[in-house]
Structure formats: structure tokens, C-alpha cells
XYZ file of C-alpha atoms in Angstrom:
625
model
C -23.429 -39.581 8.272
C -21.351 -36.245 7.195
C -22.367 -33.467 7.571
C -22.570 -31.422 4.335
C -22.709 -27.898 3.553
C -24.845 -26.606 0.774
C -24.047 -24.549 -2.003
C -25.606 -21.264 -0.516
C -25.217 -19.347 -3.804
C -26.902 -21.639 -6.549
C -27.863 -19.803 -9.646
C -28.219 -16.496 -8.165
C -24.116 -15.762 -7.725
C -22.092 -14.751 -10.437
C -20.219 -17.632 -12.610
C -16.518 -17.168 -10.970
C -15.286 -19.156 -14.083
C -16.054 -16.130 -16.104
C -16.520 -12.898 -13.551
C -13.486 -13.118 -11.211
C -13.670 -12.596 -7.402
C -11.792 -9.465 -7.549
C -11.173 -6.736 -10.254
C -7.410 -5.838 -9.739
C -4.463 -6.801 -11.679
C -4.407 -9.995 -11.207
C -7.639 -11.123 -13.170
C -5.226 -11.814 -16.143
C -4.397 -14.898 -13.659
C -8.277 -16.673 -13.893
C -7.647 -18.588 -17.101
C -11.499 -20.188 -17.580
C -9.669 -23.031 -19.207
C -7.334 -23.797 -16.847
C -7.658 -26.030 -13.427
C -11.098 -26.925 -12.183
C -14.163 -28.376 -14.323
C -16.797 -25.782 -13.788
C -19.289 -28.517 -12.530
C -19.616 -29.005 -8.892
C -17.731 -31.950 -7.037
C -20.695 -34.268 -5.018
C -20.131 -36.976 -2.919
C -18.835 -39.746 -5.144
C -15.427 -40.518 -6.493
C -16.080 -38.844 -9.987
C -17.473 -35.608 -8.774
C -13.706 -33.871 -9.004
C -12.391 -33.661 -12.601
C -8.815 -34.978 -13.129
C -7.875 -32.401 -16.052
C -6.382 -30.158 -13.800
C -2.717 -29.930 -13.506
C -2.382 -28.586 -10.450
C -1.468 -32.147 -8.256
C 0.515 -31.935 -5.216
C 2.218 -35.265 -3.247
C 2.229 -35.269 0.309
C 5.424 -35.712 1.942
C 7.152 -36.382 -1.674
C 9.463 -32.817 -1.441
C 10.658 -33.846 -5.619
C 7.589 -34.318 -6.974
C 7.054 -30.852 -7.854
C 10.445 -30.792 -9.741
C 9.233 -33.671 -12.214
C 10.006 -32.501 -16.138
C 5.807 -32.120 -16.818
C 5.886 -29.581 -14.035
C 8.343 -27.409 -15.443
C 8.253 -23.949 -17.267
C 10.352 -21.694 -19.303
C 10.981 -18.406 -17.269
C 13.427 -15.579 -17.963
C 16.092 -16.038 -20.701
C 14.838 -19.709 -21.103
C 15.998 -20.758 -17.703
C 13.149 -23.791 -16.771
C 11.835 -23.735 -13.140
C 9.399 -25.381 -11.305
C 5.969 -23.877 -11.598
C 5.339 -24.667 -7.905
C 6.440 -21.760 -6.018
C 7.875 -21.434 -2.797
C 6.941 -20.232 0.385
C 9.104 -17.100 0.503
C 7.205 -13.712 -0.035
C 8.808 -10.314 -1.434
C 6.482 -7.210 -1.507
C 9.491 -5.140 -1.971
C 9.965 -2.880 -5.408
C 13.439 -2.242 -5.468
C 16.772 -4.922 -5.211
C 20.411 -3.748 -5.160
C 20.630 -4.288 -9.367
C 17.339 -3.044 -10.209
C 17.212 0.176 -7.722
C 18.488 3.119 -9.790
C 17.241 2.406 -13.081
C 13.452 1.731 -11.515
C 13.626 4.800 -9.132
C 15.237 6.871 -12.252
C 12.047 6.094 -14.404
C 9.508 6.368 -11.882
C 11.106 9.669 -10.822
C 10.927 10.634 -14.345
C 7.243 10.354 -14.639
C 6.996 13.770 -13.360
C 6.816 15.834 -15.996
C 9.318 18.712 -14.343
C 12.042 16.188 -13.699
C 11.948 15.166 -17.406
C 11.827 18.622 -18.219
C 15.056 19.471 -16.490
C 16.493 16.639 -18.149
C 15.763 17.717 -21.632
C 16.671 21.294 -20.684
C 20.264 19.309 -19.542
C 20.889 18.073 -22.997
C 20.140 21.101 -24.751
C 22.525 23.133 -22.581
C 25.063 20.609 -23.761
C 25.142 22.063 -26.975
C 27.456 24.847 -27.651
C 25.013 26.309 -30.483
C 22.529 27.096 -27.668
C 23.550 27.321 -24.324
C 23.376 30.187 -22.456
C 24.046 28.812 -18.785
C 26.601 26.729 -18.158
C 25.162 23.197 -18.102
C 26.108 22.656 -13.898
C 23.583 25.247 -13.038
C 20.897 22.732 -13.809
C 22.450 19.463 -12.989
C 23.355 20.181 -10.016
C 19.389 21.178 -8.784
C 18.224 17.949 -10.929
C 20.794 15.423 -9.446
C 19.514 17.048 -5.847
C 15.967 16.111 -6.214
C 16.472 13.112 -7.725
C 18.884 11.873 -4.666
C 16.635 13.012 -1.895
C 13.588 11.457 -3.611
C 15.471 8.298 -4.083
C 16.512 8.074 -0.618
C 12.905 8.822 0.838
C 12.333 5.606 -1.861
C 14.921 3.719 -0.525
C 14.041 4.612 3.069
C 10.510 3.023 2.284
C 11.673 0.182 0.673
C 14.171 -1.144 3.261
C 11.592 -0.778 5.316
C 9.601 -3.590 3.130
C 12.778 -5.703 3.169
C 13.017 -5.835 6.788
C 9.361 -6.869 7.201
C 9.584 -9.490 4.059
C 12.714 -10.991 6.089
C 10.949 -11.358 9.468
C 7.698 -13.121 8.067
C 9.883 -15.277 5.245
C 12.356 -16.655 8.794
C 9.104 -16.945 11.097
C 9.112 -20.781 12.315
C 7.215 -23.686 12.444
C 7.141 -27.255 12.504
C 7.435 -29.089 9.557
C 7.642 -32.989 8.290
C 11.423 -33.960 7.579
C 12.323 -37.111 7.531
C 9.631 -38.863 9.478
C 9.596 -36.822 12.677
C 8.310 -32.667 12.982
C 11.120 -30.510 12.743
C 11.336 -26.424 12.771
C 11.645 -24.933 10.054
C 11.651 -21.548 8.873
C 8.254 -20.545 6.370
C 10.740 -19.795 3.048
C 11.841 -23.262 3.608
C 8.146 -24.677 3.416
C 7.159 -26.225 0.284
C 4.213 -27.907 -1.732
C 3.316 -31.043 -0.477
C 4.761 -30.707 2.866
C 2.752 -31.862 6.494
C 2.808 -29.006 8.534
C 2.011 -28.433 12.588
C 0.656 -25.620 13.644
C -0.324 -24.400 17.567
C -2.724 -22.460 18.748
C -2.576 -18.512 17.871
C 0.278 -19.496 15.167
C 0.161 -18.040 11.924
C -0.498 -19.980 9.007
C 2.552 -19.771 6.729
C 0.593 -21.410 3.327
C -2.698 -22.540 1.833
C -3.178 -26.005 3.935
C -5.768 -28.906 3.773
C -6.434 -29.324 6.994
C -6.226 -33.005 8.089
C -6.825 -33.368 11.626
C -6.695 -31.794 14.691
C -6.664 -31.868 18.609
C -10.519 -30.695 18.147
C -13.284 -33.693 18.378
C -13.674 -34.383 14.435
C -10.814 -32.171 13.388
C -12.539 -29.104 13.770
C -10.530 -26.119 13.673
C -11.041 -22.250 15.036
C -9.588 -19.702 12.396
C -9.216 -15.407 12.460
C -9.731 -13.895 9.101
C -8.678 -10.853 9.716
C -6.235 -10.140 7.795
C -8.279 -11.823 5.106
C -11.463 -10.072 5.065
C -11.639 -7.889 8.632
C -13.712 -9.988 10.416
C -12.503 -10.855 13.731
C -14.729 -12.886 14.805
C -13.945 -17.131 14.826
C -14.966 -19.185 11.595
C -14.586 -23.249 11.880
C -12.449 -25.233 8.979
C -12.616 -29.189 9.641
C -10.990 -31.910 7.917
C -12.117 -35.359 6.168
C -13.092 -37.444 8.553
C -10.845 -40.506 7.230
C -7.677 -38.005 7.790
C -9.191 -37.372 11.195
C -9.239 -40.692 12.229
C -6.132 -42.253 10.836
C -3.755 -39.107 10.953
C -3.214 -37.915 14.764
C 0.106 -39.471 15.362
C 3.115 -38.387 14.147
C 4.120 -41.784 12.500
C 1.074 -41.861 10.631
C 1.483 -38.137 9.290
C 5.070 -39.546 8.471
C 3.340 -42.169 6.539
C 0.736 -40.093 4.498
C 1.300 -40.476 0.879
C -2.080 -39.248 -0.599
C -2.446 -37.463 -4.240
C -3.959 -34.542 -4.389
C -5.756 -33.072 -7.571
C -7.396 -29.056 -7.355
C -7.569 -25.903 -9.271
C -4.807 -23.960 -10.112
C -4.031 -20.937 -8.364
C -6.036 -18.123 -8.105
C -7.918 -14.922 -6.074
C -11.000 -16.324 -5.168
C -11.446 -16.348 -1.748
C -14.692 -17.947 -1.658
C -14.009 -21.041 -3.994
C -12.084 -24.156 -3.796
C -12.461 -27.650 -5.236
C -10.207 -30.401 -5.419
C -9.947 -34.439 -4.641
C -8.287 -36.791 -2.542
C -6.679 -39.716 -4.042
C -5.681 -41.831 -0.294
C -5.433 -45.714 -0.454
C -7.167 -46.547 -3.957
C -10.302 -44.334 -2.314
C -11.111 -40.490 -3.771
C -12.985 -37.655 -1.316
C -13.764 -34.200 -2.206
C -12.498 -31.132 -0.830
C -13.897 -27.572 -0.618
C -13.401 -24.463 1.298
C -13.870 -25.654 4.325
C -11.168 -28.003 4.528
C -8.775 -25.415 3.351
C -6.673 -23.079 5.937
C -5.101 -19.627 4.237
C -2.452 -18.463 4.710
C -3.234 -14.647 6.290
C -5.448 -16.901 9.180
C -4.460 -17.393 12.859
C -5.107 -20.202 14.299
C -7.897 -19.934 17.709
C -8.744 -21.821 20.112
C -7.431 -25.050 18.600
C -4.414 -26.534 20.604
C -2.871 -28.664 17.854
C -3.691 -29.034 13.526
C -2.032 -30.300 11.157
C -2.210 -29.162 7.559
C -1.229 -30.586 4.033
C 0.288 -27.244 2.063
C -1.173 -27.112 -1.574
C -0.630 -23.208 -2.143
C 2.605 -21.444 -1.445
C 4.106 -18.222 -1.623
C 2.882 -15.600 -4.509
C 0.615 -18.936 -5.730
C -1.393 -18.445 -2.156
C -5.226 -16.760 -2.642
C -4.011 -13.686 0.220
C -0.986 -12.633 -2.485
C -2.558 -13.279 -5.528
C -5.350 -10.657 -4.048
C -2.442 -8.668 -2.930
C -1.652 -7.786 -6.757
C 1.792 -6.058 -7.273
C 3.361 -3.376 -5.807
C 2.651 0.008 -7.523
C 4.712 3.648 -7.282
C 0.825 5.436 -5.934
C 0.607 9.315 -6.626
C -1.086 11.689 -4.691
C -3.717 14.160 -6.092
C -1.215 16.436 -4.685
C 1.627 14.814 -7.207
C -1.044 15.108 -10.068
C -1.642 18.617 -9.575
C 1.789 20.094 -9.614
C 2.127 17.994 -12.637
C -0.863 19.855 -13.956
C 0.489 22.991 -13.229
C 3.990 22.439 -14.628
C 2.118 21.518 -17.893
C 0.643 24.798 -17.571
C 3.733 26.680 -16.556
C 5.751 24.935 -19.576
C 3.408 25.633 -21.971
C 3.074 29.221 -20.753
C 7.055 29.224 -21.774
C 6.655 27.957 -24.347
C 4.696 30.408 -25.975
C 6.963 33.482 -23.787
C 10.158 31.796 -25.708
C 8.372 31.383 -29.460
C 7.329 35.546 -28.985
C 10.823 36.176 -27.892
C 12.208 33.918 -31.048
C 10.244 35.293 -33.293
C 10.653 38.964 -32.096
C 14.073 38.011 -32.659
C 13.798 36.896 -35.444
C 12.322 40.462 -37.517
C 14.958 42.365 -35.386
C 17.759 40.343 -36.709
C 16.708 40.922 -40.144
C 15.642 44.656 -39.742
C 18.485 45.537 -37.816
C 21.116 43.110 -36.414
C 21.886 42.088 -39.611
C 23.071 45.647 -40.717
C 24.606 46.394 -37.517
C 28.645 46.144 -38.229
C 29.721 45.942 -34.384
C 27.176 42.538 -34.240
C 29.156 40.610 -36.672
C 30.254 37.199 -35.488
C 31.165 35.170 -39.013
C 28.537 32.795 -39.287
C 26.812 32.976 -42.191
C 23.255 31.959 -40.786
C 19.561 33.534 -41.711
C 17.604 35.076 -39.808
C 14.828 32.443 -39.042
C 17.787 30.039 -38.130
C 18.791 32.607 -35.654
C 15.608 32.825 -34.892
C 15.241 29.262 -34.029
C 18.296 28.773 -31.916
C 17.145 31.711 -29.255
C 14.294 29.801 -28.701
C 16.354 27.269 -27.348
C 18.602 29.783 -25.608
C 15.459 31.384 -24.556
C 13.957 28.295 -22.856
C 17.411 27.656 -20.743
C 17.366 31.398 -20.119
C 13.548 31.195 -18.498
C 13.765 28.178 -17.098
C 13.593 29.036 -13.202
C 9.791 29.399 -14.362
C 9.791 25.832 -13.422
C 9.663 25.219 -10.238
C 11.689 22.118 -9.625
C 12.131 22.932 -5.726
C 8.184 22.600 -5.265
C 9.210 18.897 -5.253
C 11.956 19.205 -2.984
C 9.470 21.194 -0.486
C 6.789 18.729 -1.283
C 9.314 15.794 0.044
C 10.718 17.230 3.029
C 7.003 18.393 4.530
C 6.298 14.368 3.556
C 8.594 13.296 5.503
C 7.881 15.674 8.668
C 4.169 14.829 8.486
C 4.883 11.028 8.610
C 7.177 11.483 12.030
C 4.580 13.569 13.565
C 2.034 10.300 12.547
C 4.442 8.107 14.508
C 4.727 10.524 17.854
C 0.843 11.449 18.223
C 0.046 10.257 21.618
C -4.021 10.842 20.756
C -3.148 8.162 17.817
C -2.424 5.291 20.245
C -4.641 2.632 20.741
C -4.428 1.494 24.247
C -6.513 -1.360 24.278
C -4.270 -3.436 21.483
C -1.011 -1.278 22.369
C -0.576 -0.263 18.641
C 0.562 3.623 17.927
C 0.045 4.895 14.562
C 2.512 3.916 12.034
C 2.903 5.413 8.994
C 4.509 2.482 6.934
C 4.924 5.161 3.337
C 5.555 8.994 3.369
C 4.164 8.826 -0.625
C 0.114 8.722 0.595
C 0.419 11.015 4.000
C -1.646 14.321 1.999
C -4.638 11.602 1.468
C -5.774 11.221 4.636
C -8.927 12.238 5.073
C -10.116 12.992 1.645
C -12.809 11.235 1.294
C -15.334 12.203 -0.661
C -17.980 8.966 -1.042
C -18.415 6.471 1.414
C -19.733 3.050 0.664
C -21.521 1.092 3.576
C -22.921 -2.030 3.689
C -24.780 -1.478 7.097
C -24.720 -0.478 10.453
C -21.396 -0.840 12.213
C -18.613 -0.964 9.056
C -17.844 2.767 10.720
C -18.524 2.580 13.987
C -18.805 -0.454 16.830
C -21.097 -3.314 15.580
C -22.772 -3.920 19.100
C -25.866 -6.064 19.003
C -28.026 -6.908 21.677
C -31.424 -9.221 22.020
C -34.189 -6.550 22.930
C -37.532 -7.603 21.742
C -39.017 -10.451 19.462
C -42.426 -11.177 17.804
C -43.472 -15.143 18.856
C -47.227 -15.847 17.472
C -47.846 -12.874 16.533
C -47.118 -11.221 20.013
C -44.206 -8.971 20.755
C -42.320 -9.592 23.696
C -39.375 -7.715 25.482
C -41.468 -4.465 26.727
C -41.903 -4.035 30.791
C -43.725 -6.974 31.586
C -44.993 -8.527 34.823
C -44.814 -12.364 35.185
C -48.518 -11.934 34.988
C -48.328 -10.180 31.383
C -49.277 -6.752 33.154
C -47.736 -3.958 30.620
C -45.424 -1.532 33.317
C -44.418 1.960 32.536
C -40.671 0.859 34.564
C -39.438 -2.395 35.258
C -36.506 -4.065 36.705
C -34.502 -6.548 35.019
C -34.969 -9.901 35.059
C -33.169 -12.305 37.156
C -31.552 -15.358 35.363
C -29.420 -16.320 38.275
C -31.833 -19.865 37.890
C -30.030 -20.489 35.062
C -26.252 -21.497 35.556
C -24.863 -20.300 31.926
C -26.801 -16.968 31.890
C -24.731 -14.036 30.754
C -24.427 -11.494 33.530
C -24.782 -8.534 31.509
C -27.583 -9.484 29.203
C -30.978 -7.281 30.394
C -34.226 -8.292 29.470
C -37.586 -6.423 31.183
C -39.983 -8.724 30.172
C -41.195 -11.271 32.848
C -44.294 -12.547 31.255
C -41.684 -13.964 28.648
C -40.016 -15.684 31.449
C -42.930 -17.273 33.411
C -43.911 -18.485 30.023
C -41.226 -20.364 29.581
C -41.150 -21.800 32.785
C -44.694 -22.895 32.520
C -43.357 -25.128 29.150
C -47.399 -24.444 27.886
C -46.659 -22.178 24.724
C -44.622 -24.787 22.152
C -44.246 -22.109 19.808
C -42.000 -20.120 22.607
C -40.226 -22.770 23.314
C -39.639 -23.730 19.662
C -38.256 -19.900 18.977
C -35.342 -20.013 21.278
C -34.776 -23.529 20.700
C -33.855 -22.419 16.758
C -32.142 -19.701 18.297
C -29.776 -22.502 19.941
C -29.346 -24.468 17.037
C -29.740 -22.476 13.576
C -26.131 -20.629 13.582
C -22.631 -21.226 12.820
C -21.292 -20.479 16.933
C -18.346 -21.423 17.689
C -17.945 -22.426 21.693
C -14.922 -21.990 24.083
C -15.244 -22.572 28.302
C -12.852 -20.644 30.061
C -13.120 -21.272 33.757
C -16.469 -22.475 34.068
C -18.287 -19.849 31.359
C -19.043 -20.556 28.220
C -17.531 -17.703 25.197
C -19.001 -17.768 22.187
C -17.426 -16.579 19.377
C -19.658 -15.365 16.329
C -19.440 -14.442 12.818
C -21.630 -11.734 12.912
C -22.432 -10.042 15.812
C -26.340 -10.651 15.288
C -25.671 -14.227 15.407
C -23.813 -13.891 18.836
C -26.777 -11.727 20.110
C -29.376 -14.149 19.245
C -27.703 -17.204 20.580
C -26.314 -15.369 23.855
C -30.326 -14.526 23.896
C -31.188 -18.157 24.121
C -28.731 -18.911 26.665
C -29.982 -16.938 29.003
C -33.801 -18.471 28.843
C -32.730 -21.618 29.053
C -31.827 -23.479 25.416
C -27.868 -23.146 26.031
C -25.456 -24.328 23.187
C -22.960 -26.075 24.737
C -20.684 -27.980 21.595
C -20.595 -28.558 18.116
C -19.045 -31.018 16.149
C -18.740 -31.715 12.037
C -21.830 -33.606 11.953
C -23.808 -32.769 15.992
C -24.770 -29.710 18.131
C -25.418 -30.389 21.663
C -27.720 -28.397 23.469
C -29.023 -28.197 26.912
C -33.191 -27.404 27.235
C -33.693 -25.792 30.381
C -31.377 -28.165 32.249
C -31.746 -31.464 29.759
C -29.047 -31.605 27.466
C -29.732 -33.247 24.051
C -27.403 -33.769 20.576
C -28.758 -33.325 17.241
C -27.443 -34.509 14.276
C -26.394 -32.240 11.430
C -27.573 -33.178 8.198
C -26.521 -30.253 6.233
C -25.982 -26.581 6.666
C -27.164 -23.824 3.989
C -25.171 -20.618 4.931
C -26.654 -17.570 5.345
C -26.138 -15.042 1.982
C -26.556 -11.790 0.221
C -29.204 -13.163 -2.429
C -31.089 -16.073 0.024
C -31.220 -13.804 3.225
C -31.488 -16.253 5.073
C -29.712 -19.628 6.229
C -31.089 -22.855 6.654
C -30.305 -26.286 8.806
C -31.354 -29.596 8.813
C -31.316 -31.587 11.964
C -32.275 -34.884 13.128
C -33.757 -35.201 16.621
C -32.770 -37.984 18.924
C -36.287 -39.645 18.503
C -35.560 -39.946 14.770
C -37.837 -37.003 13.370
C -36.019 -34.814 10.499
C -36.855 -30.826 10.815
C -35.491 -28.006 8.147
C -34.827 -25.058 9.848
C -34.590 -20.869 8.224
C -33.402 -18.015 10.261
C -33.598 -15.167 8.063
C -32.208 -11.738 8.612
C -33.214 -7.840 6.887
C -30.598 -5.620 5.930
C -29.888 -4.218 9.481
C -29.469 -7.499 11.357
C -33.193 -7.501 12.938
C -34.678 -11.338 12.732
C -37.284 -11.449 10.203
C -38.603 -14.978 10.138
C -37.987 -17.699 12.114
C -39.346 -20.928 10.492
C -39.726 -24.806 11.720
C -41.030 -26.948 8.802
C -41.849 -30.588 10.339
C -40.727 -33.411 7.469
């Protein structure tokens, strides 16, 4: 029997069809209408709707050019709506360079207002400065902020090109051959190794792992760096190891279209007149690394800007500084400030050309023009006159510190992060005046700011706390010395514990309900396992998790291996397997996560572990069935 996983969120999570998983740009992408059926896929062959358009061929490279797959892009040109695998988070190309930069430069309100003070000095009726006097300050701010742009920008080039030509093995013509990741495409069989990158959104379909488990990093993804499991069907498993029968594998897929949701996928199999339904965790993304897993092989669905990492990436926007809105606040402020200087001085103007200028024979020029028209042109003249007001090298200054502050960034020595060997880097010189400013911060618990260290201290069995000073006779001590698990051979050297009453209990085997606790502990969790040289590492997705079953290790209920549908365990020297019926993760709104095992004499148990806010065990529950 396969094991299933449970839909954890129910009727308490928000409908994705209609609240998206993120709110950037790219929520104009979540068309309720398009891809998926809303209703959830179960076991059988119908559970996965067949509306959706989104179908991808394995090792069939032209499907995805058929005529129903095409679309009308720019200037009616028809493309395929499958994209491919190469990325570009770049803003500028070698066309579309100066007239972008030009209007984003332009947004600042002095730069436009040299401009306009440009044209007007054009015309003869009103200039009173020749019009070089304030090109030649425009053109120089422009160019050095265009360059700092450009500086930037290569910089995103270069790091586009070395993740679009990073290599891996792909399917071409019936044997693995390397390829380069902008040569990857929808519907090709893929190989990765262990600590590769994955270059798409893959359905995994088997793997050097019993049952085609396979260790991923989401890092990149969501932070976490701790291991989370993927597995594939088991009927890929067992008939796709070999590379002639990956050669061979012809099956249709049918899924949602793209889209941002992390959380979500659902899609069917079609594979030898047979259907199986797929989820999330049959699905690698691309952003992942691959752990602990020698050899997988995936089926790409997703490519490219159609993968769930870039559509949550959004596009690439020109970000301004509060710095960059306030001298654009205070240029609004200085211009109108002129502005009202030059409509006194045209005005005064104005009365004196009709009072006196008028009557004055030596001020004669031959145009026969009133006063108020007069009066109108000196404005003009007046604004050209007074326009050093402005200060257009504020941006200029503003630039050049930029720059300066994001070398100093790069050469800080106390910056440098030994452990990883990774020196600051400061990848724009746009944001460098934000650092630092923060003014609310939003934590969801211990640990987001600082080390999230866990360890197993104390814990309530029957209503009696244990974990205090202890002697093996229950005697409370003011001091005590740490127990000794050396009895047990997969104890974790550093874990303390001061309680030996705890220990002498469990020894004894006469308190079920002790024994019970920490054999929970051993099996309600999502561990992964890894034995290097004899020890066992466990990797965890939450730190709590990795406390509690490191905890239970070291009094005796050791997880040793988990497969899709079994965790093995060894209690207190007797190792036993238990099968997985299904798994309900643990979640914001259940607080809690649940398993159901069967034992090797046949009995069925449910299993909760719930958790408060903090990470401190609440409730640890056994319900017989």
C-alpha cells in the first residue's frame, strides 16, 4: 500500500484558485479559469481533470511545437507557448539600452527639468544663455548615470550567461548526453547528481534512493536549509532505473498551467493505457539542490520564466531610494520656489515696461510688442537666468558617493563570512543608502533573527515533568552530572540530559506511557537520515523536529530509515518497520501533524505531535484503532 499524504490545509487555507500565493506582479498570471479543476485529484484515474492545456510528452522534443500549442506574440509572429529553459533577469539589451535608461533617467523630476529648460533656450525669443551651458551639465549626468546602469546590468548579463551554459545530462537520442540548461526543454528526461542544481520544474521518476526517494535544499526557495524528501510514483520507480528504459518512456502528462504557487501542484499521468496522480511531492523546482541522493532522474514540465522560482521572481524594476524621493521632493520645492521668484520678476517687469521702458528712447529695439507680452517672455528668460537654483550636481554627488560606498561593501574584512567563505557583495549601487533602515520588523518566532538552536531539556510524561537533576532513584539534586548514554551505540555525544530517574525508567521497560512518548518521538516527524562513517545525521525541517528526534535517539528509540510507505526504528536494541499509511503535515491552522502507522503485529495507531508557537511540545497523543 502507498503511502499518502493528507491535505494538511482542508477548509481552513485560503482558496488559491481565487487568493494567489503571492501578491506581486505576477498575480495577473493566476487565471481561475485556466489549467487545473479546482477539485482535488484522489486515487483513481478520474481524480485529475483533462481540461487543462498544459500537456507535456516525454522524450517527444516537437510536441510542444504542434499548431494547438501556438500563440500570437509580438507583431503577429506565432511561437510556441512552451518556453525554454534560458533565463534573462537583465533590463537593458544593446537596442533597447538608451531609450530605457533615457526614460528611467527622466523620471527625476530635475533631469526633465533641465531638459525643458534645453528647449526653451533654443528659442531665440527667450534665451539668455547660450543653450551649451546647460547641455553640456545635462548630457554629463545623464552619461555617468547610464554607465553606473550599464555597469549593473552587465553585471546581470554575466551571471544570466553562467547559469543559462551550466551543464547537465540530458536524454538525446536514446543515451544521456550533456547538455547545457538553455538547451533543456519541455518534455525532456533529465539526470541529475548529487549537490547538482536543478535546471527546471521536474517530475521526479526514480532515483538511486530505495523507492525513489529524493533529498532536496530549498534554500533558495524559501530559506530553509534544512533537507525536505520529494519521491516519485512507484510504477516509474520500478520500471525506469535504466537508461534504456528512460530512453523508452513515452508517458502523457496533463497539469496546471504555470503559475507562483509554491505550495500547489496537481496533474496526471497517462503511462501504458493506466492514469496516476501527481502532487507536490513528486515535483523537483528548479532553485533546489539536490542532497544526499547519488543519482535522480526527472521528467521537465516547467521551464524557464514558466518555472514557479521566476514567476515569483516578478520582473525587474528601476528601485528608488527614499534618498532619490527626497531630492525629488525638494527639487519640486526648489522649482516651484522659482517659479514664483520668475512670475514677481515678470510681472515687475511687466509695470516697468509700461511706466517707463516704453518711454525710454535709448531702449528702443523695433518690435512692436505690449507690455504683458514682454512681460511674458522674461519669465522665460528669467527661469534660464535662475536656473543654477536647481541643483542638478546633487545627482552627480549622489552617484559618485554610491558608487564609493558599494566598493567599501566589497573590501570590509569584518563583512566576511568565514565559515561559508562568502565576502559581502554588493550586486547594485541603486539600494546601498537603505541599509539599515528599518523601521518594523515582522517575526514569526524565535530564531528568524538570530540562530534557531533547539535542544531537548525537559518533558511532561503522565503528568510528571522530567529533565530536572534527578537520581536514578527519583531523588530531586540541587547539581547533577550528566547522564551517560555511552550504553547506547547511536547516542549523540553532545546531547546533555541531568535526569537519571528518566533513564532507569526506561531501562526498567515498567512505565508504557514512557516508553510510548519517545517511541512517537521516533516515528511522528518528517527526518530525513544520512550515515556517514558509522553515525547517523539527521537532517530536519525544523529545528524542533531535529531536537525531539535526536532526543529519542539517545534513550533508546533510534530512527534508523525511511522509505515512501515504512520507517524503521530500533527500540532499545530491537529494530522494527512500520508501515506508513498516511502522513498529515504539520501547519499554521492544525498545529499539529498527524501519522498513521501500522505495527508489525497488524494493529493500526493515529498518531498527533502538536507544537505552540515557540516550538515547545504541547501534546503528544496515541489513539489505539
Amino acid at each position: 500500500m502507498s503511502r499518502r499524504r493528507a491535505d494538511s490545509q482542508g477548509s481552513l487555507g485560503p482558496d488559491d484558485e481565487v487568493v494567489p500565493y503571492s501578491d506581486d506582479e505576477t498575480d495577473d498570471e493566476l487565471d481561475p479559469n485556466e489549467g487545473m479543476s479546482p477539485a482535488a485529484p484522489g486515487p483513481g484515474p478520474e481524480a485529475q481533470s483533462t481540461e487543462s492545456s498544459w500537456k507535456v510528452k516525454a522524450n517527444d522534443p516537437e510536441f510542444c511545437n504542434r499548431p494547438e500549442f501556438q500563440r500570437t506574440d509580438f507583431l503577429c509572429i506565432k511561437k510556441s507557448k512552451y518556453s525554454g529553459n534560458a533565463i534573462r533577469t537583465y533590463k537593458y539589451n544593446v537596442i533597447t539600452f538608451l531609450p530605457l535608461n533615457l526614460y528611467e533617467q527622466f523620471k527625476r523630476v530635475a533631469n526633465l527639468y533641465f531638459l525643458a529648460l534645453l528647449i526653451l533656450q533654443i528659442i531665440p525669443e527667450i534665451t539668455t544663455l547660450p543653450w551649451y551651458t546647460t547641455l553640456v551639465p545635462l548630457v554629463l549626468v545623464l552619461g555617468i548615470t547610464a554607465i553606473k546602469d550599464l555597469v549593473d546590468d552587465l553585471a546581470r548579463h554575466r551571471m544570466d550567461k553562467e547559469i543559462n551554459n551550466r551543464k547537465c545530462e540530458v536524454m538525446r537520442d536514446g543515451r544521456f548526453q550533456e547538455s547545457r540548461w538553455r538547451q533543456i526543454g519541455v518534455g525532456d528526461v533529465v539526470r541529475l547528481k548529487k549537490n547538482d542544481f536543478i535546471p527546471a520544474d521536474l517530475l521526479l521518476l526514480s532515483s538511486s534512493n530505495p523507492n525513489s526517494l529524493c533529498y532536496v535544499e530549498t534554500a533558495e526557495l524559501d530559506g530553509e536549509t534544512n533537507l525536505k524528501f520529494k519521491f516519485g510514483r512507484k510504477v516509474t520507480d520500478e520500471r525506469l532505473q535504466e537508461e534504456s528504459q528512460l530512453a523508452g518512456y513515452d508517458a502523457m502528462i496533463i497539469c496546471e498551467e504555470p503559475n507562483n504557487r509554491l505550495d500547489k501542484f496537481q496533474g496526471t499521468m497517462n503511462w501504458r493505457n493506466e492514469q496516476y496522480p501527481l502532487d507536490l511531492d513528486n515535483m523537483l523546482l528548479r532553485g533546489c539542490t539536490i542532497r544526499n541522493t547519488d543519482i535522480c532522474h526527472g521528467l521537465v514540465i516547467y521551464a524557464g520564466f514558466d518555472t514557479k522560482i521566476m514567476k515569483n521572481g516578478g520582473k525587474t524594476r528601476f528601485k528608488r531610494t527614499r534618498i532619490d524621493q527626497l531630492m525629488n521632493y525638494m527639487v519640486y520645492t526648489i522649482f516651484l520656489m522659482l517659479i514664483l521668484v520668475c512670475a514677481g520678476l515678470a510681472i515687475g517687469h511687466t509695470y516697468w515696461y509700461e511706466d517707463i521702458g516704453s518711454k525710454a528712447w535709448y531702449l528702443f529695439d523695433g518690435l512692436d510688442q505690449s507690455a504683458s507680452y514682454r512681460g511674458f517672455l522674461s519669465f522665460w528668460g528669467y527661469i534660464i537666468v535662475l536656473n543654477t537654483m536647481v541643483p542638478i550636481s546633487l545627482y552627480v554627488s549622489v552617484e559618485v558617493i554610491r558608487l564609493g560606498q558599494s566598493k567599501f561593501i566589497n573590501w570590509d574584512l569584518q563583512m566576511y563570512y568565514a565559515e561559508k567563505d562568502t565576502p559581502a557583495k554588493a550586486r547594485t549601487t541603486t539600494l546601498n543608502e537603505q541599509l539599515g533602515q528599518i523601521e518594523y520588523i515582522f517575526s514569526d518566532k524565535t530564531g528568524t533573527l538570530t540562530q534557531n538552536v533547539m535542544a531537548f531539556k525537559r518533558c511532561c510524561i503522565g503528568g510528571r515533568t522530567y529533565g530536572g537533576p534527578t537520581s536514578a532513584e527519583g531523588v530531586t539534586l540541587d547539581r547533577g552530572r550528566p547522564v551517560d548514554f555511552s550504553q547506547f551505540p547511536y547516542a549523540d555525544k553532545k546531547f546533555e540530559f541531568f535526569d537519571h530517574y528518566l533513564i532507569s525508567c526506561i531501562h526498567s521497560k515498567k512505565d508504557k506511557d514512557i516508553l510510548e512518548f519517545f517511541k512517537l518521538l521516533s516515528l511522528c516527524h518528517t527526518v530525513m537520515v544520512e550515515e556517514k562513517e558509522g553515525e547517523l545525521i539527521y537532517q530536519a525541517a525544523s529545528p524542533d523536529e531535529g531536537a525531539l528526534v535526536t532526543a529519542a535517539r539517545n534513550f533508546g528509540f533510534v530512527f534508523l530509515s525511511r522509505t515512501q510507505d515504512t520507517i524503521t526504528i530500533s527500540e532499545m536494541g530491537t529494530e522494527a518497520t512500520y508501515e506508513m499509511l498516511a502522513l498529515l503535515d504539520f501547519n499554521s491552522d492544525r498545529k499539529r501533524m498527524s501519522i498513521i502507522l501500522r505495527f508489525p503485529d497488524g494493529r493500526i495507531r493515529l498518531y498527533c505531535k502538536g507544537a505552540l508557537a515557540d516550538g515547545v511540545v504541547d501534546r503528544l497523543i496515541s489513539l489505539g484503532q
